[in-house]
Short mmCIF file of C-alpha atoms and ligand atoms in Angstrom, two decimals:
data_model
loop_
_atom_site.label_atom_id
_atom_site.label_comp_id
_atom_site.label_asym_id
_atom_site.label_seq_id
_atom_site.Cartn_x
_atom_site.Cartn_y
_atom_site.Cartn_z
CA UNK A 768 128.07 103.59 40.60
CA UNK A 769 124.77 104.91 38.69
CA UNK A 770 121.32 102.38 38.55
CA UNK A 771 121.42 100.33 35.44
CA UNK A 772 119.07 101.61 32.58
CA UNK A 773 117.28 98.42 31.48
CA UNK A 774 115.68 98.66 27.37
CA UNK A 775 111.87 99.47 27.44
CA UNK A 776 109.55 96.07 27.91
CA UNK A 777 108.97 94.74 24.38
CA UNK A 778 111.17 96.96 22.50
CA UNK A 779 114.16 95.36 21.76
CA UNK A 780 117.83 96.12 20.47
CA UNK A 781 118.44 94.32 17.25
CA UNK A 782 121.80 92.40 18.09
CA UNK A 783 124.85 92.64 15.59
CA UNK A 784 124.36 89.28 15.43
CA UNK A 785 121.21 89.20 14.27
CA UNK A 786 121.37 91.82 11.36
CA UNK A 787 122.10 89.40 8.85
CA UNK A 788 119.42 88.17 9.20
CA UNK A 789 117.20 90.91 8.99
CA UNK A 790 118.90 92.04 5.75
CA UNK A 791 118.79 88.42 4.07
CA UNK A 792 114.77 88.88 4.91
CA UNK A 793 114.88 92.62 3.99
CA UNK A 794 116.50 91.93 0.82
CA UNK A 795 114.21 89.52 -0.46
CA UNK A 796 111.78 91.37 0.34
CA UNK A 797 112.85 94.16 -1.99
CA UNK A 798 113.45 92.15 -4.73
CA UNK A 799 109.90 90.44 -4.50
CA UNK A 800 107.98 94.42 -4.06
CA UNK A 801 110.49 95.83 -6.75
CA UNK A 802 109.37 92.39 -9.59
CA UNK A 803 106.22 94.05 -9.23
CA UNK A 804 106.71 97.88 -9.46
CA UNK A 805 106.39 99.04 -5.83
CA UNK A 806 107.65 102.16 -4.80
CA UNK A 807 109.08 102.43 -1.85
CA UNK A 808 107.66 105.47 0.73
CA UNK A 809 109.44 106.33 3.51
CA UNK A 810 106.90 108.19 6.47
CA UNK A 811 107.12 109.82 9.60
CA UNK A 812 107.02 107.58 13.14
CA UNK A 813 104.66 109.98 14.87
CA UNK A 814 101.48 111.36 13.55
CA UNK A 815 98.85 113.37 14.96
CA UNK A 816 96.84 111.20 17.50
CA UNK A 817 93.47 111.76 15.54
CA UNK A 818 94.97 109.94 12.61
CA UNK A 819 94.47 106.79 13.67
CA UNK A 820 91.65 107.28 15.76
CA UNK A 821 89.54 108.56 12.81
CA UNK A 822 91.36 105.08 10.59
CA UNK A 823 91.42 102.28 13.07
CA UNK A 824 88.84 103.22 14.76
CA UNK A 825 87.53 104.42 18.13
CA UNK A 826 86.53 101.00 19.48
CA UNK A 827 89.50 98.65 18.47
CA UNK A 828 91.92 97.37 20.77
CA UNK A 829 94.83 99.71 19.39
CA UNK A 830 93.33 102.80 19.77
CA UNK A 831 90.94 102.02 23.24
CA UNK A 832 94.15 100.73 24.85
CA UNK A 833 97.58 100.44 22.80
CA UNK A 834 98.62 103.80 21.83
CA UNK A 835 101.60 105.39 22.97
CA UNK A 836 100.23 109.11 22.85
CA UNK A 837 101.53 111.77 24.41
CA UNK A 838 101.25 116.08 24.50
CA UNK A 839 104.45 117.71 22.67
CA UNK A 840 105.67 120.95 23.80
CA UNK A 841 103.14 122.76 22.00
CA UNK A 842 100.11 120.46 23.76
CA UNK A 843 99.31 118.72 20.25
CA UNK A 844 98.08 114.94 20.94
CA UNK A 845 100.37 112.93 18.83
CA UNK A 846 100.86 109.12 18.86
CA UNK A 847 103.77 106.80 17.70
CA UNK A 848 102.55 104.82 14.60
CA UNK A 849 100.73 101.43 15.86
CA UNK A 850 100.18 100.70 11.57
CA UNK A 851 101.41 102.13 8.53
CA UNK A 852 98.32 102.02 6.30
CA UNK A 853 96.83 106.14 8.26
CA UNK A 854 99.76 107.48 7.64
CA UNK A 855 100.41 106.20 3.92
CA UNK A 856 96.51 107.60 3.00
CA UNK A 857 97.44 110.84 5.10
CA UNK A 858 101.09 111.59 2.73
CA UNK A 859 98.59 110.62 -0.05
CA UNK A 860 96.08 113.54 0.70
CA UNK A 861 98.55 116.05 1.46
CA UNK A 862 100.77 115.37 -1.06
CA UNK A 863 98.07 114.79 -3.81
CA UNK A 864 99.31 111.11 -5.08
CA UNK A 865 96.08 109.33 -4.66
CA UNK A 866 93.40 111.22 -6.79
CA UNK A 867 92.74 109.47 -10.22
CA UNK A 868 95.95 107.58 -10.23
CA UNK A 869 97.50 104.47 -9.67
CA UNK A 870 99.91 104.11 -7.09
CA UNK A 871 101.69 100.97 -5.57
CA UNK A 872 104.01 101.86 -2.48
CA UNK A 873 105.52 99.82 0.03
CA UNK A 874 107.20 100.61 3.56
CA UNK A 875 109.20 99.25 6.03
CA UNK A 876 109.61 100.23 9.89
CA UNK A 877 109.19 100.26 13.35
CA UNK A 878 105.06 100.51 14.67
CA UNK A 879 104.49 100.58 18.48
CA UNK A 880 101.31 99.20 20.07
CA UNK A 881 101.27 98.64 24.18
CA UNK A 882 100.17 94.98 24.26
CA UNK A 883 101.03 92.80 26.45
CA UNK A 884 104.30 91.06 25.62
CA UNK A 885 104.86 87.51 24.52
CA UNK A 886 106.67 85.93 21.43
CA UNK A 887 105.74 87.26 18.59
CA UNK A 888 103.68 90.35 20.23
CA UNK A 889 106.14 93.32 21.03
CA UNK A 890 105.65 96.83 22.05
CA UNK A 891 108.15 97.72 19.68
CA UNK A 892 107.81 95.65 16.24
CA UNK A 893 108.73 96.22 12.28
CA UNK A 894 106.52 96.25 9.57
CA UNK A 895 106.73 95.36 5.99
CA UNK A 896 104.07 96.89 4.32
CA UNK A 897 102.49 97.40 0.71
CA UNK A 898 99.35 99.61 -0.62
CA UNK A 899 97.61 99.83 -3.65
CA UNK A 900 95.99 102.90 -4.65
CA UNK A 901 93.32 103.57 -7.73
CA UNK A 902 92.34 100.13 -8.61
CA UNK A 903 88.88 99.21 -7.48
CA UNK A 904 89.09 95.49 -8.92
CA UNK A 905 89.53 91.87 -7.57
CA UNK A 906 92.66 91.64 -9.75
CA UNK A 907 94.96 94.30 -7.26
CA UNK A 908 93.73 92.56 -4.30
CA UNK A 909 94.69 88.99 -6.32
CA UNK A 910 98.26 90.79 -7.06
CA UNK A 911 99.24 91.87 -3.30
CA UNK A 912 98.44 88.08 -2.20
CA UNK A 913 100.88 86.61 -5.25
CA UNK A 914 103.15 88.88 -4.46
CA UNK A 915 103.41 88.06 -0.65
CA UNK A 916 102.85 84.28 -2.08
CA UNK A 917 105.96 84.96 -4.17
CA UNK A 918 108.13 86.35 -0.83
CA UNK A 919 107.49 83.15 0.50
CA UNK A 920 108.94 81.06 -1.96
CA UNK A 921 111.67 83.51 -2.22
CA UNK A 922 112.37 82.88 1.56
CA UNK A 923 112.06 79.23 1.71
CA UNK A 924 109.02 79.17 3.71
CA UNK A 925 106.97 76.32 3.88
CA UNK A 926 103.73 76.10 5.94
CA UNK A 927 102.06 79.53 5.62
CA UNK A 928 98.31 79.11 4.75
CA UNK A 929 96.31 82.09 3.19
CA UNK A 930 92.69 82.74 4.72
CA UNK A 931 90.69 84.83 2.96
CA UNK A 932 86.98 86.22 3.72
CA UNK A 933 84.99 89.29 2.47
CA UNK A 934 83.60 91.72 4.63
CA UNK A 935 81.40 93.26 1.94
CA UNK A 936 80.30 96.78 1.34
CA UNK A 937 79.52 98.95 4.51
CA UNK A 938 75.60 98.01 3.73
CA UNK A 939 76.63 94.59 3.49
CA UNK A 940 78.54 95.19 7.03
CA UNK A 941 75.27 97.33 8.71
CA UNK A 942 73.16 94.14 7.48
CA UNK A 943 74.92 92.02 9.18
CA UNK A 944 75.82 93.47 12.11
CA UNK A 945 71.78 93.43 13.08
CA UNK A 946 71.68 89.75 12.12
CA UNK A 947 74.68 88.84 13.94
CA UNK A 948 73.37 90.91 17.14
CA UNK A 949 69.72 89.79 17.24
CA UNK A 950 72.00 86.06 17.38
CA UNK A 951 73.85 86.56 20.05
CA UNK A 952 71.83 88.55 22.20
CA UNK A 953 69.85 84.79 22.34
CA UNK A 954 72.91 83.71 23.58
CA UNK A 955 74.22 86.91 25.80
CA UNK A 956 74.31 84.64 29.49
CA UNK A 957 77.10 82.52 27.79
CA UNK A 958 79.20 84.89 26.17
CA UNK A 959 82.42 86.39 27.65
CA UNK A 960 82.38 89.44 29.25
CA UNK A 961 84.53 91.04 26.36
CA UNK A 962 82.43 89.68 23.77
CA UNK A 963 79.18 91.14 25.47
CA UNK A 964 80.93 94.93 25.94
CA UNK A 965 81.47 94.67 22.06
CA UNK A 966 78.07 93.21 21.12
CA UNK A 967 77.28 96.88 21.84
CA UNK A 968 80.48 98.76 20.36
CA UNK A 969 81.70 96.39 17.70
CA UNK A 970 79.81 93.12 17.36
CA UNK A 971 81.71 91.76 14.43
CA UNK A 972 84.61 91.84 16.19
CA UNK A 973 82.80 88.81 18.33
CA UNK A 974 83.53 86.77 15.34
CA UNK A 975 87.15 86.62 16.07
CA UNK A 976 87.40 85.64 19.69
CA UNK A 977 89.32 83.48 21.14
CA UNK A 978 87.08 82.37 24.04
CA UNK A 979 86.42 78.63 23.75
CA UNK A 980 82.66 78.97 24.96
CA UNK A 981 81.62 82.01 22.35
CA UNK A 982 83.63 79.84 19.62
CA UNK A 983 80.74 77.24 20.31
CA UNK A 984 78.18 79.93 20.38
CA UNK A 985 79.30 81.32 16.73
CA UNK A 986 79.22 77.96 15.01
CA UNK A 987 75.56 78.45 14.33
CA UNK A 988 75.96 82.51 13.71
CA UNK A 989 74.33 83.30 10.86
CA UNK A 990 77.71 83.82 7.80
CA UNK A 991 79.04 86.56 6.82
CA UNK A 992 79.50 85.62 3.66
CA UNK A 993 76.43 84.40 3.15
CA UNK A 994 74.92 88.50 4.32
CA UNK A 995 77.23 89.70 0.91
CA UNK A 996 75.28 91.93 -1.56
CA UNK A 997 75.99 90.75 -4.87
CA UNK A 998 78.43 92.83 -6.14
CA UNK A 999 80.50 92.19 -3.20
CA UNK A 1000 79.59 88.20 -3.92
CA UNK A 1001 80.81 89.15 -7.31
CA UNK A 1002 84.24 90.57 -6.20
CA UNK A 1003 84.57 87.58 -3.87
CA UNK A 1004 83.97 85.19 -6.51
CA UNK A 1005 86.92 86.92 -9.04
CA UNK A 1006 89.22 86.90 -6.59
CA UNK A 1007 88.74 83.16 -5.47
CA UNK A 1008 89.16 82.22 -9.13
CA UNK A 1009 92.62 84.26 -10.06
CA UNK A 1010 94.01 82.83 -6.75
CA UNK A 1011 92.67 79.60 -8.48
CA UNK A 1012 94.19 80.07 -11.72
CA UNK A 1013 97.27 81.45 -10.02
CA UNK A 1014 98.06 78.40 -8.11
CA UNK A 1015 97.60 79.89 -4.64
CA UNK A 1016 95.67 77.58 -2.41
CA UNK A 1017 93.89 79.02 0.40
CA UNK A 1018 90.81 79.05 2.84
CA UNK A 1019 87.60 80.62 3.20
CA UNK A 1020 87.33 82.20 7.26
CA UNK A 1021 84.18 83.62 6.96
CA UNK A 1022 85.14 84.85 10.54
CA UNK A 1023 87.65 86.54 9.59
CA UNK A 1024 87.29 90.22 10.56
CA UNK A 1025 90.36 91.93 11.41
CA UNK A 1026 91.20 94.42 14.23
CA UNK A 1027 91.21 97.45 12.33
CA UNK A 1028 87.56 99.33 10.95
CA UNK A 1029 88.91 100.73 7.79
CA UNK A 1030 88.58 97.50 5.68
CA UNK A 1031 85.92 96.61 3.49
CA UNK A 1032 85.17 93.59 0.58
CA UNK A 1033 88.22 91.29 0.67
CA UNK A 1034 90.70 90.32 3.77
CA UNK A 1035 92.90 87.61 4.35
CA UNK A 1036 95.51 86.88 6.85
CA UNK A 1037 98.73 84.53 6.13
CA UNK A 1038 99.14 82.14 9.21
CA UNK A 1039 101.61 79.40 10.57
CA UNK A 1040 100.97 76.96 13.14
CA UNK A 1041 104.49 76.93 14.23
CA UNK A 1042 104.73 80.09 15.80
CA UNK A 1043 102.29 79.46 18.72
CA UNK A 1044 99.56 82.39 19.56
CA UNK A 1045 100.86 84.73 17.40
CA UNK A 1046 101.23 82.85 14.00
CA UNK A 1047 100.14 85.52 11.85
CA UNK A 1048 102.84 87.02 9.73
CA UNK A 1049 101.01 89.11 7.37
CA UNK A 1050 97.78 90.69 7.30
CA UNK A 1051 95.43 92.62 5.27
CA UNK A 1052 92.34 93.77 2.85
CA UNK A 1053 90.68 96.29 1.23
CA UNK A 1054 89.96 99.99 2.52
CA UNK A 1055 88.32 102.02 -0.30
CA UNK A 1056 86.24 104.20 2.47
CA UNK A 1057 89.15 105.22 4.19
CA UNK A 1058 90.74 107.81 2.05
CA UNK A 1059 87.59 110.05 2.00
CA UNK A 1060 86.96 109.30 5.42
CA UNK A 1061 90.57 110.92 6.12
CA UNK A 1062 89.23 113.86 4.38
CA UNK A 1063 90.06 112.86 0.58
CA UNK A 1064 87.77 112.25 -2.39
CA UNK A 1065 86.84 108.22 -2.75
CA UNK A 1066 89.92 105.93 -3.95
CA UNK A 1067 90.01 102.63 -3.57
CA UNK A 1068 92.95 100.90 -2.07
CA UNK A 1069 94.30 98.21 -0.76
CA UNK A 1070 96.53 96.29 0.71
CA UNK A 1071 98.60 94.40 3.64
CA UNK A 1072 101.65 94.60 6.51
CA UNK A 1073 103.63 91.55 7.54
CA UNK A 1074 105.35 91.58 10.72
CA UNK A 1075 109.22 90.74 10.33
CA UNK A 1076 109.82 89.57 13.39
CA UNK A 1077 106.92 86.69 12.88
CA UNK A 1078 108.72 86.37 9.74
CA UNK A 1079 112.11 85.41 10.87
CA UNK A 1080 111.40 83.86 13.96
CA UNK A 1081 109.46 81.29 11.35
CA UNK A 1082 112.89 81.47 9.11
CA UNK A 1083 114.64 80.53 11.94
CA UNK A 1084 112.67 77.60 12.78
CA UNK A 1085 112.78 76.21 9.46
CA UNK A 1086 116.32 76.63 9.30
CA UNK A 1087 116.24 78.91 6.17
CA UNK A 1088 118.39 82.41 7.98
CA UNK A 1089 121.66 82.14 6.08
CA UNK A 1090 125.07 81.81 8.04
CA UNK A 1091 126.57 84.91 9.58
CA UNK A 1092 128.78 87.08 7.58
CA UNK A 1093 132.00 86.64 8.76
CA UNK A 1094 135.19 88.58 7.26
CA UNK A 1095 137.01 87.66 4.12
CA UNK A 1096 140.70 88.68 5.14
CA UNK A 1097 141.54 89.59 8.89
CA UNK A 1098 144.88 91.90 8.14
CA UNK A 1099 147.60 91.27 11.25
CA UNK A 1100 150.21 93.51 11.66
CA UNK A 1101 153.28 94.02 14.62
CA UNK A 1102 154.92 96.89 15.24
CA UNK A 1103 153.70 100.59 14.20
CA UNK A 1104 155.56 100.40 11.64
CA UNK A 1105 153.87 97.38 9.68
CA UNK A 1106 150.50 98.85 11.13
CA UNK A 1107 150.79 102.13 9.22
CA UNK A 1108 151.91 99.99 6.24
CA UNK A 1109 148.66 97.54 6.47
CA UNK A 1110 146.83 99.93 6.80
CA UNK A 1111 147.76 101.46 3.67
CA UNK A 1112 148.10 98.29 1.86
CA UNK A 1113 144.15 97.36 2.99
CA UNK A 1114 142.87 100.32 1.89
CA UNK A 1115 144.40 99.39 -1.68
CA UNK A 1116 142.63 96.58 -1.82
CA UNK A 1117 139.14 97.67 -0.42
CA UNK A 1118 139.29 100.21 -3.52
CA UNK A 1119 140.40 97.48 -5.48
CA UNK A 1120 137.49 94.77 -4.52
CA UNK A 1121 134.59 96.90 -3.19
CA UNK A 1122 132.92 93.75 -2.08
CA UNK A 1123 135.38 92.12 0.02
CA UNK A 1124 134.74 91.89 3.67
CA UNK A 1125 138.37 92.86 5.28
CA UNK A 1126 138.90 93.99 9.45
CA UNK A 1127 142.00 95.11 10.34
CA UNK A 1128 143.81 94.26 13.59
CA UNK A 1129 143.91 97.61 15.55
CA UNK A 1130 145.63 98.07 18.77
CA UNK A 1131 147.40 95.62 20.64
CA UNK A 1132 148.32 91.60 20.76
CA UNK A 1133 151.27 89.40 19.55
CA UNK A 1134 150.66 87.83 16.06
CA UNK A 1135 149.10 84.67 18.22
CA UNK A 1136 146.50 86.43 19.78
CA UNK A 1137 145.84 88.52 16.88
CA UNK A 1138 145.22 84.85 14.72
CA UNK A 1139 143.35 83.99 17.63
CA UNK A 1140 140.84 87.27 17.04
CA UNK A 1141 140.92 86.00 13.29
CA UNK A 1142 139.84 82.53 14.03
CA UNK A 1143 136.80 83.83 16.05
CA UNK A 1144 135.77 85.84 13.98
CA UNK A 1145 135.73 82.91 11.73
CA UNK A 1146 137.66 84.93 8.83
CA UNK A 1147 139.13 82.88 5.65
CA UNK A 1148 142.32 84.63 5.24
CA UNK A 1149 144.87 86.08 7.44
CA UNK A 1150 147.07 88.62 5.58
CA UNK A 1151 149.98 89.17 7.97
CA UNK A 1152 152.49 92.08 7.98
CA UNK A 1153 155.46 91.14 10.58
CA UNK A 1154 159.04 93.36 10.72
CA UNK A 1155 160.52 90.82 8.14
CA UNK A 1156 157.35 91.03 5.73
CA UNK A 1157 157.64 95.02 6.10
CA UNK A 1158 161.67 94.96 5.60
CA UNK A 1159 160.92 92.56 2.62
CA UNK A 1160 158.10 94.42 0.94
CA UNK A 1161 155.87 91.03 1.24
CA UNK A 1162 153.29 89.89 3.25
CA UNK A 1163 152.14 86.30 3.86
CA UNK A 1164 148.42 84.79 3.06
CA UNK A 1165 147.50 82.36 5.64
CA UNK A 1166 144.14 80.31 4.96
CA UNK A 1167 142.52 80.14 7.86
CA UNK A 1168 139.66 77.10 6.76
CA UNK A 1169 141.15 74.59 5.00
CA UNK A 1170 145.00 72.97 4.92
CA UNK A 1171 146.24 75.05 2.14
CA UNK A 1172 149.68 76.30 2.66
CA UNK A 1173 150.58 79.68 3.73
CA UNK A 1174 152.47 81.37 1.15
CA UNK A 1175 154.50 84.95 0.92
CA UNK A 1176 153.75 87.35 -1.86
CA UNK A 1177 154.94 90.77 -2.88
CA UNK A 1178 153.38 93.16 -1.75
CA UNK A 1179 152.69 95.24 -5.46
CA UNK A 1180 151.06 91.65 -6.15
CA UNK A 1181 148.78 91.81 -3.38
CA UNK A 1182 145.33 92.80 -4.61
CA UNK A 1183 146.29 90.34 -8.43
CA UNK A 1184 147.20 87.39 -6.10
CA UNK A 1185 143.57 88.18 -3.68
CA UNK A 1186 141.91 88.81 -7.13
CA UNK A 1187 142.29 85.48 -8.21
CA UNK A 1188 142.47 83.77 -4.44
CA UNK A 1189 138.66 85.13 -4.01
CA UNK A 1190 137.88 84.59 -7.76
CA UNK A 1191 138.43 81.20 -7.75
CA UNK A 1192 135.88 80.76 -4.76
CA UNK A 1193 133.31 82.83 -6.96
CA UNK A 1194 133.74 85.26 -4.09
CA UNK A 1195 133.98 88.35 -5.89
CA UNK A 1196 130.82 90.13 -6.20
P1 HAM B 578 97.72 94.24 11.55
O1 HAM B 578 96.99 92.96 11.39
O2 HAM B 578 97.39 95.03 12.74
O3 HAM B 578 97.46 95.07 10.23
O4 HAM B 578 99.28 93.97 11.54
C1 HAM B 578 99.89 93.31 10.46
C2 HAM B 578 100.93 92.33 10.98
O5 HAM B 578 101.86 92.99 11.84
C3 HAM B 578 100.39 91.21 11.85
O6 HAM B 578 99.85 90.17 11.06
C4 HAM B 578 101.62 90.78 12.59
O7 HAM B 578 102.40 89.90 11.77
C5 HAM B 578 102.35 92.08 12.79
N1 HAM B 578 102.10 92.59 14.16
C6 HAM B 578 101.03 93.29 14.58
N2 HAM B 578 101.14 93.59 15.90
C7 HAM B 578 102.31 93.07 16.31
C8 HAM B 578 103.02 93.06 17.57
N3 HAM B 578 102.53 93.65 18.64
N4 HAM B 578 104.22 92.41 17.61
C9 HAM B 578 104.73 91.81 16.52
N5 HAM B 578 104.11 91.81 15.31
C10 HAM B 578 102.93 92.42 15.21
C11 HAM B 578 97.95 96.33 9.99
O8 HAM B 578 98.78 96.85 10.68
C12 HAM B 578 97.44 96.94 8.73
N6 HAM B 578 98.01 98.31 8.61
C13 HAM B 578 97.79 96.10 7.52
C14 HAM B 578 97.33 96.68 6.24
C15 HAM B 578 98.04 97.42 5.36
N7 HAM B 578 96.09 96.64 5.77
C16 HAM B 578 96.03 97.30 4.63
N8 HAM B 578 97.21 97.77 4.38
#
C-alpha cells in the first residue's frame, strides 16, 4: 500500500461541512460591497516575484521571509500572492483603469504567506478585499470603514473595535523616523534583538512590537501623530469627524503602523479580543505612492483586506453561522423500475421549483435504510416510490420533522401538492 499524502501545513481543505458557512459570510459580504457600488475583480494567484517586493517592501516580514517563490520553466521568479492590493494596482496599470478615474473594486481569494502556523495565522488563507482608486479625500477612506462597519452589522458581530492612526505624508514618515531613532538608540541595550535589526532597516515598524520590555520603552517615544504635517493633521481630523457623524466609534493607535510599506496618511485595523493572538480581521489604509511607484502616474487609493477565516472563526464563537443546509425532499425508490420512474418524476419537479433542495436515493438499500440515509441527512420530506406506488401511479409524502401524517398523492399532482407543502413553510424561494 502507497505512503499517505498528508495536506500542506497551514493550508487547509474547506470541509463540505463547512461551506455554508463560508457562503452565508460570502454572501453578506456581497450584498454589503454591491450597497455601495463595488465592482468585483477577479486576478491572477501568481505574479511576478518583483511585484510585491517593489509594493510591500524589501524589509517586511512577507517579503524577507514569507514568500512562496519559485523559478517556472522559463527561470522567471514568480511568487504566489501573500496580498491582493500589488496585484489590483498592477491589472490597473496594464489595463489602464486607474488614470483620472474613479474606480471601486473588491476581491475575494486565497493569499499564501509562510508564517508560522497557529489559529488564525495559516499558510494558506482567504481574503476579502476592497480598493478605492481616484479619490484623494478623507471621505473614501471614511466610506471603506462604514462599509466594513456595515458587514458587521450585517453578520451579527458584536465586539470588533476600529483603531485608526495616520502615518502622514512620506516627509511626515522621513521626520519621524529620525525622531523615533535618535529615541531609541538611548534606549538600544534594552530593546529586543528584532527591534534593534529594524532600528536600522525599518524603525517604525518598532512601534508595533510585541515584546513586553520595548512596549515599556515606546511609552515615552515621541507620537506619531503628533510628527503629522498639517495637511496630513488636516486629513486626520476629517476623517475622525465623518466617523463621528457616522456613528462609528473607534480609537486613536498612534502605534499603529502596519506590516506593509505602501501605506501612507490614514490606517486602521478592526480587532477582537476573542480570537486570541490573531484578533485582527480586517486591515488597511491609504497607498497613494504606490501606483507610480509600480510604474504608473500618481493616483491615490485606498483601501483594506479582511481575513475570512478570522471572520468566521469570530461568527462561530458568537454563535451567528446559520444551521447547515440540509435537503428539502430525500426521493426513495425500490426496484429499477420505480428508480427510473423517480428519477424522472424528480427531475419534474427540480424544473418546476428551481430552489428546492432534493437528493435522490441512488444505488442500493431497503426502504428502511434508505429513510435511515434521509433522517441523517436531516431532510424534511421523504417522497417514496415503492412497486405499489409505481403500479398505482402515486407516490407517498412522508414528513420526516414533525407528526404530520404520511399521505399518498398522484403522481401528475406531485409538484401542485409540493408547491403548496413548501409554500406554506415560506420555503419557496
Ligand atoms: P494585511 O494586514 O497583511 O493587509 O492582511 C489583512 C488581513 O488578512 C489581516 O488583518 C488578517 O485578518 C488576514 N490575514 C493576514 N495574514 C493572515 C494569515 N497568515 N492567516 C490568516 N489570516 C491572515 C493586506 O493584506 C493588505 N493588502 C490590505 C489592504 C488592501 N490595504 C489596502 N488595501
Amino acid at each position: 500500500m502507497g505512503e499517505r499524502i498528508q495536506s500542506i501545513r497551514g493550508m487547509h481543505d474547506i470541509l463540505p461541512e463547512q461551506t455554508s458557512a463560508w457562503h452565508f459570510l460570502e454572501g453578506k459580504a456581497r450584498q454589503v460591497v454591491s450597497a455601495y457600488g463595488y465592482q468585483e475583480i477577479r486576478l491572477p494567484i501568481v505574479e511576478k516575484t518583483e511585484l510585491f517586493a517593489r509594493s510591500i517592501g524589501e524589509v517586511t516580514d512577507i517579503v524577507e521571509k514569507e514568500m512562496y517563490t519559485f523559478a517556472d520553466r522559463n527561470g522567471d521568479l514568480l511568487t504566489l500572492r501573500p496580498e491582493g492590493t500589488a496585484g489590483c494596482v498592477r491589472a490597473g496599470i496594464e489595463h489602464g483603469f486607474l488614470h483620472n478615474q474613479q474606480k471601486r473594486l473588491w476581491y475575494i481569494g486565497p493569499m499564501f504567506r509562510h508564517e508560522r502556523p497557529q489559529k488564525g495565522r495559516y499558510r494558506q488563507f482567504h481574503q476579502l478585499g476592497v480598493e478605492a482608486y481616484g479619490m484623494s479625500g478623507p471621505d473614501i477612506d471614511a466610506e471603506i470603514i462604514l462599509l466594513s462597519g456595515r458587514l458587521w452589522r450585517a453578520l451579527g458581530l458584536r465586539n470588533v473595535q476600529l483603531e485608526i492612526n495616520s502615518l502622514g505624508s512620506s516627509e511626515t514618515r522621513q521626520n519621524y523616523r529620525k525622531l523615533l531613532t535618535r529615541y531609541l538608540s538611548h534606549h538600544l541595550d534594552s530593546l529586543d534583538s528584532d527591534s534593534r535589526r529594524r532600528l536600522e532597516t525599518n524603525p517604525l515598524r518598532i512601534l508595533d512590537s510585541k515584546n513586553a520590555q520595548t512596549q515599556e520603552i515606546l511609552k515615552d517615544a515621541p507620537s506619531l501623530l503628533d510628527a503629522l504635517d498639517q495637511p496630513s493633521r488636516a486629513h486626520f481630523d476629517a476623517l475622525c469627524k465623518l466617523l463621528d457623524d457616522n456613528g462609528i466609534s473607534y480609537r486613536i493607535n498612534p502605534r499603529l503602523v502596519r506590516g506593509l510599506d505602501y501605506y501612507s496618511q490614514t490606517v486602521f485595523e478592526w480587532v477582537t479580543d476573542e480570537l486570541g493572538a490573531q484578533g485582527t480581521v480586517c486591515a488597511g489604509g491609504r497607498y497613494d505612492g504606490l501606483i507610480s511607484q509600480l510604474g504608473g502616474r500618481k493616483t491615490p487609493a485606498c483601501g483594506f483586506a479582511m481575513g475570512l477565516e478570522r471572520l468566521l472563526s469570530l461568527l462561530e464563537t458568537q454563535q451567528l453561522l446559520p444551521p447547515e443546509q440540509t435537503p428539502d425532499i430525500y426521493c426513495l425508490s425500490l426496484g429499477d423500475a420505480a428508480r427510473a420512474s423517480a428519477m424522472y418524476l424528480m427531475e419534474e419537479v427540480r424544473t418546476a421549483m428551481p430552489g428546492l433542495r432534493i437528493t435522490l436515493h441512488c444505488g442500493e438499500g431497503n426502504i428502511k435504510a434508505q429513510l435511515k440515509r434521509a433522517d441523517k441527512l436531516g431532510a424534511e420530506l421523504a417522497v417514496i416510490l415503492g412497486e405499489d406506488e409505481l403500479h398505482d401511479g402515486t407516490v407517498v409524502l412522508k414528513p420526516l420533522h414533525d407528526d404530520q401524517p404520511q399521505q399518498s398523492v398522484p403522481q401528475t399532482q406531485l409538484v401542485t401538492k409540493l408547491l403548496t407543502l413548501f409554500k406554506q413553510e415560506n420555503r419557496r424561494p
